[in-house]
């Protein structure tokens, strides 16, 4: 079997790695000349780590990244409202602990493993402009420096991100959902938050100056790199955003620093969306991760949800390749992954975002999630269950749809 993976982002590379390890021929086509370096995903929670373990890359990720010890919500003046602690609550030997390992490290790591396999090709400067299929195969038309190429495979998977041409080829500009009015700016910043005794992840609740500050390197003190992501007015240009940035940091960062007290090494404005494609499967063409669905980054469900797609889709394609699943298993992929987006990822990520936009003075009385956290702070078992439940909420085992002739023959209720 041969699969064309469109996009060498984290989801495409992980899919290529898992499938190629099972002997499926893979051709990755990537529009850019090299891996993307924008400041994006940093934290992966248990359901994603489960797939990274299965792909055989988790040990290296734990070695190169770090395990955050907790998160909390604060008022603009830094006062702690409530938090969630992992230390002493999540068992030391739990194999799927949340890990922080920014994309600019994860993608090179995945690529290195992919390139070690003989049955994978990765082709850069390959921009997919058209897709098509018939009863026996699917294809992509690709613009390359050497001209237009047409590549064929049994399946094409669009892992080509938010502006997916594979999705556009299936549904045009239709991408149901909405775009938030707010825009956000994601920065990687060296600043000593430890002098203020901040948690590894901090969410500042404020209608205007809301932001998130998360340690993204294993270091402490002045050497620690932090992801500072803050809200901004919509409609500002990159230049306007850059001009406003020193005032924003002076206003909301603890210690009210001047520009010579921190160092920004990455600056990326983003519009944020809650959207899910109408279908994740049309015949031999599939969508996964950002190409399939988007959510805002507060709470880190974006790529985590994408990686869970990849794990499930891999099981489906491997089942077909090994002759233990029929093609209709891909309809289960389509239905289940959309259901989980609609019932879990979309509502939880939306709540995470609204939570930082609310009035901090009444948040502890009004916010149901904060009330639960307040209780969990005094009850380790409740806190543990709360933190570990995310995995089951996002995962789905598609191997249950592998052919189980005996089981079906003997169950009369089926
Ligand atoms: C500020 C910010 C913070 C985030 N933090 C987190 C976090 O902590 N945890 C988390 O889980 N998620 C987070 N996310 C979300 C996460 O970054 C995305 O979900 C993730 O990058 C999606 O991966 P992907 O592989 O689906 O798409 P992408 O990373 O967008 O990769 C798509 C690839 O496809 C290529 N491509 C596009 N079009 C074509 C074409 N026509 N032909 C060929 N190739 C093409 C692109 O060049 C790119 O390399 C965050 C996002 C943002 C913006
Ligand atoms: C695609 O990549 C492979 C290596 O992975 C290379 O041998 C081949 O020449 C590339 N094809 C094109 C058209 O760039």
Short mmCIF file of C-alpha atoms and ligand atoms in Angstrom, two decimals:
data_model
loop_
_atom_site.label_atom_id
_atom_site.label_comp_id
_atom_site.label_asym_id
_atom_site.label_seq_id
_atom_site.Cartn_x
_atom_site.Cartn_y
_atom_site.Cartn_z
CA UNK A 1 0.00 0.00 0.00
CA UNK A 2 1.13 3.56 -0.69
CA UNK A 3 0.02 6.73 1.11
CA UNK A 4 0.77 10.33 0.12
CA UNK A 5 1.04 12.59 3.17
CA UNK A 6 0.57 16.26 2.33
CA UNK A 7 2.52 18.52 4.74
CA UNK A 8 5.68 17.93 6.77
CA UNK A 9 4.31 19.53 9.94
CA UNK A 10 4.15 17.57 13.20
CA UNK A 11 1.03 15.61 12.20
CA UNK A 12 2.27 14.66 8.73
CA UNK A 13 5.69 13.59 9.99
CA UNK A 14 4.20 11.52 12.81
CA UNK A 15 1.78 9.79 10.42
CA UNK A 16 4.62 9.08 7.99
CA UNK A 17 6.73 7.60 10.79
CA UNK A 18 4.03 5.32 12.19
CA UNK A 19 2.82 4.05 8.80
CA UNK A 20 6.29 3.55 7.32
CA UNK A 21 7.33 1.50 10.34
CA UNK A 22 4.50 -0.88 9.40
CA UNK A 23 5.86 -1.28 5.87
CA UNK A 24 3.52 1.13 4.11
CA UNK A 25 5.20 3.17 1.34
CA UNK A 26 5.04 6.88 2.13
CA UNK A 27 5.60 9.97 0.05
CA UNK A 28 5.55 13.22 2.05
CA UNK A 29 5.11 16.35 -0.05
CA UNK A 30 5.84 19.69 1.61
CA UNK A 31 5.31 23.11 0.10
CA UNK A 32 8.08 24.85 2.05
CA UNK A 33 11.82 24.37 1.49
CA UNK A 34 12.38 23.40 5.13
CA UNK A 35 10.59 22.85 8.46
CA UNK A 36 8.44 25.68 9.87
CA UNK A 37 9.99 27.76 12.71
CA UNK A 38 7.04 29.84 13.96
CA UNK A 39 6.32 29.78 17.74
CA UNK A 40 3.44 27.35 18.03
CA UNK A 41 2.73 24.13 19.95
CA UNK A 42 4.81 23.52 23.05
CA UNK A 43 2.83 21.28 25.43
CA UNK A 44 1.43 17.81 24.74
CA UNK A 45 -0.84 16.14 27.23
CA UNK A 46 -1.37 12.44 27.97
CA UNK A 47 -3.42 11.43 24.89
CA UNK A 48 -0.73 12.85 22.58
CA UNK A 49 2.12 11.39 24.63
CA UNK A 50 0.47 7.97 24.32
CA UNK A 51 0.87 8.20 20.52
CA UNK A 52 4.44 9.52 20.80
CA UNK A 53 5.26 6.50 22.99
CA UNK A 54 3.76 4.16 20.39
CA UNK A 55 5.79 5.88 17.66
CA UNK A 56 8.96 5.23 19.67
CA UNK A 57 9.99 8.87 20.16
CA UNK A 58 8.78 9.65 23.69
CA UNK A 59 12.05 8.84 25.48
CA UNK A 60 13.95 11.38 23.43
CA UNK A 61 11.20 13.94 23.96
CA UNK A 62 11.25 13.50 27.75
CA UNK A 63 15.06 13.75 27.67
CA UNK A 64 15.07 16.96 25.60
CA UNK A 65 11.98 18.59 27.09
CA UNK A 66 10.61 18.81 30.61
CA UNK A 67 7.53 17.78 32.60
CA UNK A 68 5.60 20.84 33.86
CA UNK A 69 4.78 20.72 37.55
CA UNK A 70 1.54 22.65 37.41
CA UNK A 71 -0.59 25.45 36.07
CA UNK A 72 -2.44 28.29 37.74
CA UNK A 73 -4.71 31.23 37.03
CA UNK A 74 -3.84 34.71 38.28
CA UNK A 75 -5.16 38.24 38.41
CA UNK A 76 -3.33 41.00 36.53
CA UNK A 77 -1.48 42.00 39.72
CA UNK A 78 -0.12 38.43 39.92
CA UNK A 79 -2.37 37.25 42.76
CA UNK A 80 -2.96 33.52 42.39
CA UNK A 81 -6.63 32.55 41.99
CA UNK A 82 -6.47 28.76 41.75
CA UNK A 83 -4.29 26.06 40.23
CA UNK A 84 -3.69 22.46 39.26
CA UNK A 85 -0.63 20.64 40.55
CA UNK A 86 0.97 17.58 38.99
CA UNK A 87 3.74 17.12 41.57
CA UNK A 88 2.81 14.53 44.16
CA UNK A 89 -0.54 13.96 42.45
CA UNK A 90 0.36 12.26 39.15
CA UNK A 91 2.25 9.01 39.97
CA UNK A 92 6.00 9.23 39.26
CA UNK A 93 5.80 6.16 37.01
CA UNK A 94 2.79 7.34 34.96
CA UNK A 95 4.05 6.77 31.39
CA UNK A 96 2.09 9.58 29.69
CA UNK A 97 2.96 12.65 31.78
CA UNK A 98 2.39 15.97 30.01
CA UNK A 99 5.59 17.12 28.38
CA UNK A 100 6.80 20.46 27.05
CA UNK A 101 8.87 20.17 23.88
CA UNK A 102 8.35 23.01 21.39
CA UNK A 103 7.56 22.24 17.75
CA UNK A 104 10.94 23.56 16.57
CA UNK A 105 12.44 20.58 18.38
CA UNK A 106 9.64 18.04 17.82
CA UNK A 107 9.56 18.39 14.02
CA UNK A 108 13.33 17.89 13.50
CA UNK A 109 13.19 14.87 15.82
CA UNK A 110 10.30 13.30 13.87
CA UNK A 111 11.98 14.09 10.57
CA UNK A 112 15.23 12.44 11.70
CA UNK A 113 13.34 9.22 12.49
CA UNK A 114 11.34 9.39 9.26
CA UNK A 115 14.49 9.74 7.13
CA UNK A 116 15.98 6.62 8.72
CA UNK A 117 13.29 4.49 7.08
CA UNK A 118 13.88 3.18 3.55
CA UNK A 119 10.24 3.30 2.42
CA UNK A 120 9.68 7.06 2.95
CA UNK A 121 10.39 9.92 0.57
CA UNK A 122 10.19 13.51 1.79
CA UNK A 123 9.97 16.02 -1.03
CA UNK A 124 10.34 19.73 -0.23
CA UNK A 125 9.16 22.62 -2.47
CA UNK A 126 6.20 20.43 -3.42
CA UNK A 127 3.05 22.55 -3.27
CA UNK A 128 -0.15 20.53 -3.67
CA UNK A 129 -2.51 22.56 -5.83
CA UNK A 130 -5.12 19.96 -6.81
CA UNK A 131 -6.39 16.58 -5.66
CA UNK A 132 -8.43 13.88 -7.35
CA UNK A 133 -9.47 10.25 -7.10
CA UNK A 134 -11.25 7.37 -8.83
CA UNK A 135 -12.29 3.90 -7.66
CA UNK A 136 -8.78 2.52 -7.51
CA UNK A 137 -6.48 5.41 -6.55
CA UNK A 138 -6.09 8.98 -5.35
CA UNK A 139 -3.71 11.63 -6.64
CA UNK A 140 -2.25 15.07 -6.00
CA UNK A 141 -1.04 17.63 -8.50
CA UNK A 142 2.05 19.33 -7.17
CA UNK A 143 3.88 22.46 -8.24
CA UNK A 144 7.63 21.92 -7.95
CA UNK A 145 10.68 23.91 -9.09
CA UNK A 146 10.96 21.36 -11.91
CA UNK A 147 7.35 21.90 -12.99
CA UNK A 148 4.00 20.26 -12.33
CA UNK A 149 4.00 16.63 -11.09
CA UNK A 150 1.10 14.27 -10.62
CA UNK A 151 1.60 11.67 -7.87
CA UNK A 152 -0.60 8.62 -7.26
CA UNK A 153 -1.29 6.49 -4.18
CA UNK A 154 -3.93 4.31 -2.54
CA UNK A 155 -4.75 7.12 -0.09
CA UNK A 156 -3.95 10.82 0.26
CA UNK A 157 -3.93 12.34 3.75
CA UNK A 158 -4.12 16.13 4.10
CA UNK A 159 -1.88 17.10 7.03
CA UNK A 160 -1.37 20.49 5.44
CA UNK A 161 -2.56 22.71 8.28
CA UNK A 162 -5.18 25.41 8.71
CA UNK A 163 -5.11 26.60 5.10
CA UNK A 164 -5.19 23.04 3.73
CA UNK A 165 -5.44 22.78 -0.03
CA UNK A 166 -6.53 19.16 0.39
CA UNK A 167 -9.54 20.36 2.41
CA UNK A 168 -10.20 23.11 -0.15
CA UNK A 169 -10.04 20.51 -2.90
CA UNK A 170 -12.84 18.62 -1.13
CA UNK A 171 -15.01 21.44 0.22
CA UNK A 172 -13.86 24.75 -1.30
CA UNK A 173 -13.78 27.61 1.23
CA UNK A 174 -16.34 25.87 3.50
CA UNK A 175 -14.78 25.32 6.95
CA UNK A 176 -17.69 25.37 9.42
CA UNK A 177 -17.20 27.25 12.68
CA UNK A 178 -16.05 30.74 13.55
CA UNK A 179 -13.07 33.04 14.02
CA UNK A 180 -12.73 34.85 17.37
CA UNK A 181 -12.80 38.67 17.32
CA UNK A 182 -9.62 38.76 19.39
CA UNK A 183 -6.22 38.13 17.93
CA UNK A 184 -3.27 36.81 19.90
CA UNK A 185 0.47 37.30 19.73
CA UNK A 186 2.72 34.36 20.61
CA UNK A 187 6.26 35.21 21.68
CA UNK A 188 9.24 33.25 22.93
CA UNK A 189 10.78 35.45 25.61
CA UNK A 190 13.69 35.22 28.02
CA UNK A 191 12.52 36.74 31.29
CA UNK A 192 13.05 35.77 34.91
CA UNK A 193 9.55 34.80 36.08
CA UNK A 194 11.13 32.65 38.79
CA UNK A 195 11.97 35.76 40.85
CA UNK A 196 8.18 36.12 41.28
CA UNK A 197 7.76 32.42 42.06
CA UNK A 198 5.41 31.79 39.13
CA UNK A 199 4.19 28.31 38.17
CA UNK A 200 5.42 26.48 35.06
CA UNK A 201 2.19 27.61 33.32
CA UNK A 202 0.24 30.75 34.24
CA UNK A 203 -3.01 32.08 32.80
CA UNK A 204 -3.77 35.71 33.58
CA UNK A 205 -7.47 36.46 33.73
CA UNK A 206 -8.31 39.92 32.44
CA UNK A 207 -10.74 41.20 29.77
CA UNK A 208 -8.06 43.30 28.05
CA UNK A 209 -4.61 42.23 29.27
CA UNK A 210 -5.20 38.47 29.35
CA UNK A 211 -2.16 36.36 28.67
CA UNK A 212 -0.46 33.04 29.18
CA UNK A 213 3.12 32.58 30.38
CA UNK A 214 4.59 29.09 30.25
CA UNK A 215 8.14 27.93 30.79
CA UNK A 216 9.21 26.19 27.55
CA UNK A 217 12.80 25.27 28.36
CA UNK A 218 13.97 23.09 31.24
CA UNK A 219 15.93 26.01 32.76
CA UNK A 220 15.10 28.30 35.66
CA UNK A 221 15.83 31.93 36.40
CA UNK A 222 17.28 34.25 33.74
CA UNK A 223 18.18 31.37 31.40
CA UNK A 224 14.61 30.09 31.17
CA UNK A 225 12.75 30.61 27.90
CA UNK A 226 9.05 31.37 28.28
CA UNK A 227 6.14 31.36 25.87
CA UNK A 228 4.28 34.59 26.50
CA UNK A 229 1.04 34.67 24.49
CA UNK A 230 -1.17 37.71 24.92
CA UNK A 231 -4.38 39.14 23.60
CA UNK A 232 -4.48 42.07 21.20
CA UNK A 233 -7.01 44.11 19.27
CA UNK A 234 -8.06 42.61 15.96
CA UNK A 235 -7.07 44.37 12.76
CA UNK A 236 -3.62 45.63 13.83
CA UNK A 237 -0.75 45.02 11.43
CA UNK A 238 2.45 43.25 12.45
CA UNK A 239 4.22 46.64 12.61
CA UNK A 240 1.51 48.09 14.88
CA UNK A 241 1.66 45.02 17.11
CA UNK A 242 5.45 45.29 17.38
CA UNK A 243 5.16 49.00 18.26
CA UNK A 244 2.62 48.29 21.03
CA UNK A 245 4.50 45.33 22.51
CA UNK A 246 6.80 47.20 25.01
CA UNK A 247 3.78 48.95 26.57
CA UNK A 248 1.87 45.68 26.75
CA UNK A 249 4.72 43.89 28.55
CA UNK A 250 5.29 46.83 30.92
CA UNK A 251 1.59 46.76 31.77
CA UNK A 252 1.01 43.06 32.32
CA UNK A 253 4.25 41.20 33.07
CA UNK A 254 5.14 40.79 36.76
CA UNK A 255 7.74 43.41 37.74
CA UNK A 256 6.58 45.71 34.89
CA UNK A 257 9.86 45.32 32.97
CA UNK A 258 11.42 47.69 30.46
CA UNK A 259 12.58 46.18 27.13
CA UNK A 260 16.19 45.85 28.36
CA UNK A 261 15.02 43.45 31.09
CA UNK A 262 13.73 40.73 28.74
CA UNK A 263 14.62 39.38 25.33
CA UNK A 264 12.05 38.38 22.71
CA UNK A 265 13.42 35.81 20.30
CA UNK A 266 10.22 34.97 18.43
CA UNK A 267 7.08 37.00 17.67
CA UNK A 268 4.05 35.58 15.86
CA UNK A 269 0.56 37.12 15.58
CA UNK A 270 -2.34 34.68 15.07
CA UNK A 271 -6.04 34.85 14.35
CA UNK A 272 -7.78 32.10 16.31
CA UNK A 273 -10.60 29.85 15.21
CA UNK A 274 -12.98 27.09 16.24
CA UNK A 275 -13.65 25.14 13.06
CA UNK A 276 -14.14 21.55 11.90
CA UNK A 277 -14.40 20.27 8.33
CA UNK A 278 -17.71 18.80 7.18
CA UNK A 279 -16.07 15.36 6.72
CA UNK A 280 -12.63 13.96 7.49
CA UNK A 281 -12.97 11.32 4.78
CA UNK A 282 -14.13 11.49 1.17
CA UNK A 283 -13.32 8.24 -0.59
CA UNK A 284 -9.56 7.81 -0.66
CA UNK A 285 -8.81 11.29 0.64
CA UNK A 286 -8.53 12.02 4.37
CA UNK A 287 -7.96 15.02 6.61
CA UNK A 288 -6.17 15.12 9.96
CA UNK A 289 -5.05 17.63 12.63
CA UNK A 290 -5.21 21.35 11.71
CA UNK A 291 -6.34 20.57 8.16
CA UNK A 292 -9.38 18.91 9.74
CA UNK A 293 -10.10 21.12 12.77
CA UNK A 294 -8.85 24.19 14.60
CA UNK A 295 -9.13 25.48 18.14
CA UNK A 296 -7.59 28.36 20.10
CA UNK A 297 -4.32 27.52 21.89
CA UNK A 298 -5.41 28.23 25.48
CA UNK A 299 -5.07 24.85 27.13
CA UNK A 300 -2.95 23.28 24.40
CA UNK A 301 -5.60 21.10 22.77
CA UNK A 302 -4.69 21.91 19.16
CA UNK A 303 -1.92 19.56 18.26
CA UNK A 304 -2.81 17.20 21.08
CA UNK A 305 -6.14 16.66 19.28
CA UNK A 306 -4.26 16.38 15.98
CA UNK A 307 -1.86 13.76 17.28
CA UNK A 308 -4.79 11.71 18.55
CA UNK A 309 -6.24 11.87 15.01
CA UNK A 310 -2.95 10.55 13.66
CA UNK A 311 -2.89 7.64 16.12
CA UNK A 312 -6.44 6.64 15.19
CA UNK A 313 -5.98 7.09 11.45
CA UNK A 314 -2.77 5.03 11.59
CA UNK A 315 -4.62 2.15 13.19
CA UNK A 316 -7.27 2.34 10.46
CA UNK A 317 -4.76 2.41 7.57
CA UNK A 318 -2.57 -0.28 9.13
CA UNK A 319 -5.67 -2.48 9.53
CA UNK A 320 -6.49 -2.03 5.83
CA UNK A 321 -2.85 -2.66 4.83
CA UNK A 322 -2.71 -5.87 6.87
CA UNK A 323 -6.04 -7.07 5.50
CA UNK A 324 -7.76 -7.15 8.91
CA UNK A 325 -10.00 -4.11 8.33
CA UNK A 326 -12.20 -3.07 5.44
CA UNK A 327 -12.07 0.37 3.86
CA UNK A 328 -15.25 1.29 5.79
CA UNK A 329 -13.14 1.61 8.97
CA UNK A 330 -12.30 5.08 7.59
CA UNK A 331 -15.96 6.07 8.02
CA UNK A 332 -15.52 5.32 11.73
CA UNK A 333 -12.44 7.55 11.72
CA UNK A 334 -14.47 10.36 10.15
CA UNK A 335 -17.43 10.04 12.52
CA UNK A 336 -15.54 9.47 15.79
CA UNK A 337 -12.87 12.14 15.33
CA UNK A 338 -15.49 14.78 14.41
CA UNK A 339 -17.66 13.76 17.38
CA UNK A 340 -14.72 14.12 19.73
CA UNK A 341 -13.86 17.52 18.28
CA UNK A 342 -17.47 18.68 18.62
CA UNK A 343 -18.13 17.23 22.06
CA UNK A 344 -14.77 17.63 23.77
CA UNK A 345 -12.08 19.71 22.02
CA UNK A 346 -14.32 22.52 20.82
CA UNK A 347 -16.27 23.14 24.05
CA UNK A 348 -13.29 22.69 26.39
CA UNK A 349 -10.91 24.89 24.38
CA UNK A 350 -13.62 27.55 23.99
CA UNK A 351 -14.21 27.53 27.76
CA UNK A 352 -10.44 27.77 28.35
CA UNK A 353 -10.34 30.93 26.26
CA UNK A 354 -13.47 32.53 27.74
CA UNK A 355 -12.05 31.78 31.19
CA UNK A 356 -9.08 34.14 30.69
CA UNK A 357 -11.35 36.87 29.26
CA UNK A 358 -13.70 37.02 32.26
CA UNK A 359 -13.83 39.51 35.15
CA UNK A 360 -11.13 38.29 37.57
CA UNK A 361 -12.87 39.81 40.61
CA UNK A 362 -15.88 37.49 40.43
CA UNK A 363 -14.24 34.53 38.63
CA UNK A 364 -13.84 32.35 41.72
CA UNK A 365 -17.56 32.53 42.51
CA UNK A 366 -18.85 32.28 38.95
CA UNK A 367 -16.55 29.92 37.07
CA UNK A 368 -17.65 26.29 37.52
CA UNK A 369 -14.24 24.95 36.54
CA UNK A 370 -12.52 27.17 39.13
CA UNK A 371 -14.90 25.84 41.78
CA UNK A 372 -13.90 22.28 40.89
CA UNK A 373 -10.20 23.24 40.97
CA UNK A 374 -10.63 24.83 44.41
CA UNK A 375 -11.98 21.50 45.68
CA UNK A 376 -9.32 19.47 43.86
CA UNK A 377 -6.58 21.59 45.45
CA UNK A 378 -7.55 19.97 48.76
CA UNK A 379 -8.22 16.49 47.38
CA UNK A 380 -5.35 14.73 45.60
CA UNK A 381 -7.48 11.87 44.34
CA UNK A 382 -10.00 14.21 42.76
CA UNK A 383 -7.16 16.20 41.21
CA UNK A 384 -5.54 13.04 39.86
CA UNK A 385 -8.80 11.79 38.33
CA UNK A 386 -9.44 15.19 36.81
CA UNK A 387 -6.00 15.34 35.19
CA UNK A 388 -5.96 11.74 33.99
CA UNK A 389 -9.50 11.82 32.55
CA UNK A 390 -8.43 13.95 29.56
CA UNK A 391 -6.77 10.96 27.93
CA UNK A 392 -9.94 8.86 27.76
CA UNK A 393 -11.98 11.84 26.64
CA UNK A 394 -9.84 12.38 23.52
CA UNK A 395 -8.88 8.83 22.62
CA UNK A 396 -10.70 6.15 20.70
CA UNK A 397 -9.46 2.65 19.91
CA UNK A 398 -10.11 2.00 16.20
CA UNK A 399 -8.74 -1.55 16.32
CA UNK A 400 -12.15 -2.52 17.73
CA UNK A 401 -13.42 -2.26 14.14
CA UNK A 402 -10.88 -4.76 12.81
CA UNK A 403 -12.58 -7.86 11.45
CA UNK A 404 -13.75 -9.93 14.34
CA UNK A 405 -15.61 -12.66 12.49
CA UNK A 406 -15.81 -15.05 15.43
CA UNK A 407 -17.03 -12.38 17.81
CA UNK A 408 -19.69 -11.24 15.34
CA UNK A 409 -20.82 -14.83 14.56
CA UNK A 410 -21.35 -15.71 18.21
CA UNK A 411 -23.07 -12.56 19.46
CA UNK A 412 -26.77 -12.56 18.75
CA UNK A 413 -27.27 -9.00 19.95
CA UNK A 414 -24.91 -7.67 17.25
C1 LIG B 1 0.50 30.30 19.47
C2 LIG B 1 0.12 28.85 19.34
C3 LIG B 1 0.39 27.98 20.39
C4 LIG B 1 0.03 26.63 20.30
N1 LIG B 1 0.29 25.81 21.37
C5 LIG B 1 -0.09 24.52 21.34
C6 LIG B 1 0.22 23.63 22.42
O1 LIG B 1 0.87 24.01 23.42
N2 LIG B 1 -0.22 22.33 22.33
C7 LIG B 1 -0.89 21.88 21.24
O2 LIG B 1 -1.28 20.71 21.23
N3 LIG B 1 -1.16 22.70 20.17
C8 LIG B 1 -0.77 24.00 20.20
N4 LIG B 1 -0.99 24.80 19.10
C9 LIG B 1 -1.58 24.26 17.88
C10 LIG B 1 -0.52 23.58 17.02
O3 LIG B 1 0.59 24.41 16.78
C11 LIG B 1 -1.13 23.11 15.71
O4 LIG B 1 -2.30 22.37 16.02
C12 LIG B 1 -0.16 22.22 14.93
O5 LIG B 1 0.98 22.92 14.52
C13 LIG B 1 -0.85 21.59 13.73
O6 LIG B 1 0.02 20.69 13.10
P1 LIG B 1 -0.27 20.22 11.63
O7 LIG B 1 0.84 19.28 11.30
O8 LIG B 1 -1.66 19.75 11.51
O9 LIG B 1 -0.20 21.55 10.74
P2 LIG B 1 1.00 22.56 10.52
O10 LIG B 1 1.91 22.60 11.68
O11 LIG B 1 0.36 23.84 10.10
O12 LIG B 1 1.81 21.95 9.30
C14 LIG B 1 1.27 21.91 8.00
C15 LIG B 1 2.37 21.72 6.99
O13 LIG B 1 1.78 21.56 5.70
C16 LIG B 1 2.48 22.36 4.77
N5 LIG B 1 1.57 22.71 3.67
C17 LIG B 1 0.58 23.62 3.69
N6 LIG B 1 -0.02 23.69 2.49
C18 LIG B 1 0.60 22.79 1.69
C19 LIG B 1 0.44 22.41 0.34
N7 LIG B 1 -0.49 22.98 -0.46
N8 LIG B 1 1.25 21.45 -0.18
C20 LIG B 1 2.21 20.89 0.59
N9 LIG B 1 2.41 21.22 1.89
C21 LIG B 1 1.62 22.17 2.43
C22 LIG B 1 2.92 23.56 5.59
O14 LIG B 1 4.02 24.23 4.95
C23 LIG B 1 3.31 22.91 6.91
O15 LIG B 1 4.65 22.46 6.93
C24 LIG B 1 -0.63 26.16 19.15
C25 LIG B 1 -0.88 27.02 18.08
C26 LIG B 1 -0.51 28.34 18.16
C27 LIG B 1 -0.79 29.27 17.01
C1 LIG B 2 11.95 13.13 -3.60
O1 LIG B 2 12.76 12.76 -2.49
C2 LIG B 2 13.60 11.64 -2.70
C3 LIG B 2 14.36 11.38 -1.41
O2 LIG B 2 13.50 11.28 -0.31
C4 LIG B 2 14.56 11.93 -3.86
O3 LIG B 2 15.32 10.78 -4.12
C5 LIG B 2 13.76 12.35 -5.09
O4 LIG B 2 14.66 12.74 -6.10
C6 LIG B 2 12.84 13.52 -4.77
N1 LIG B 2 12.04 13.84 -5.94
C7 LIG B 2 11.91 15.07 -6.41
C8 LIG B 2 11.13 15.23 -7.66
O5 LIG B 2 12.38 16.05 -5.84
#
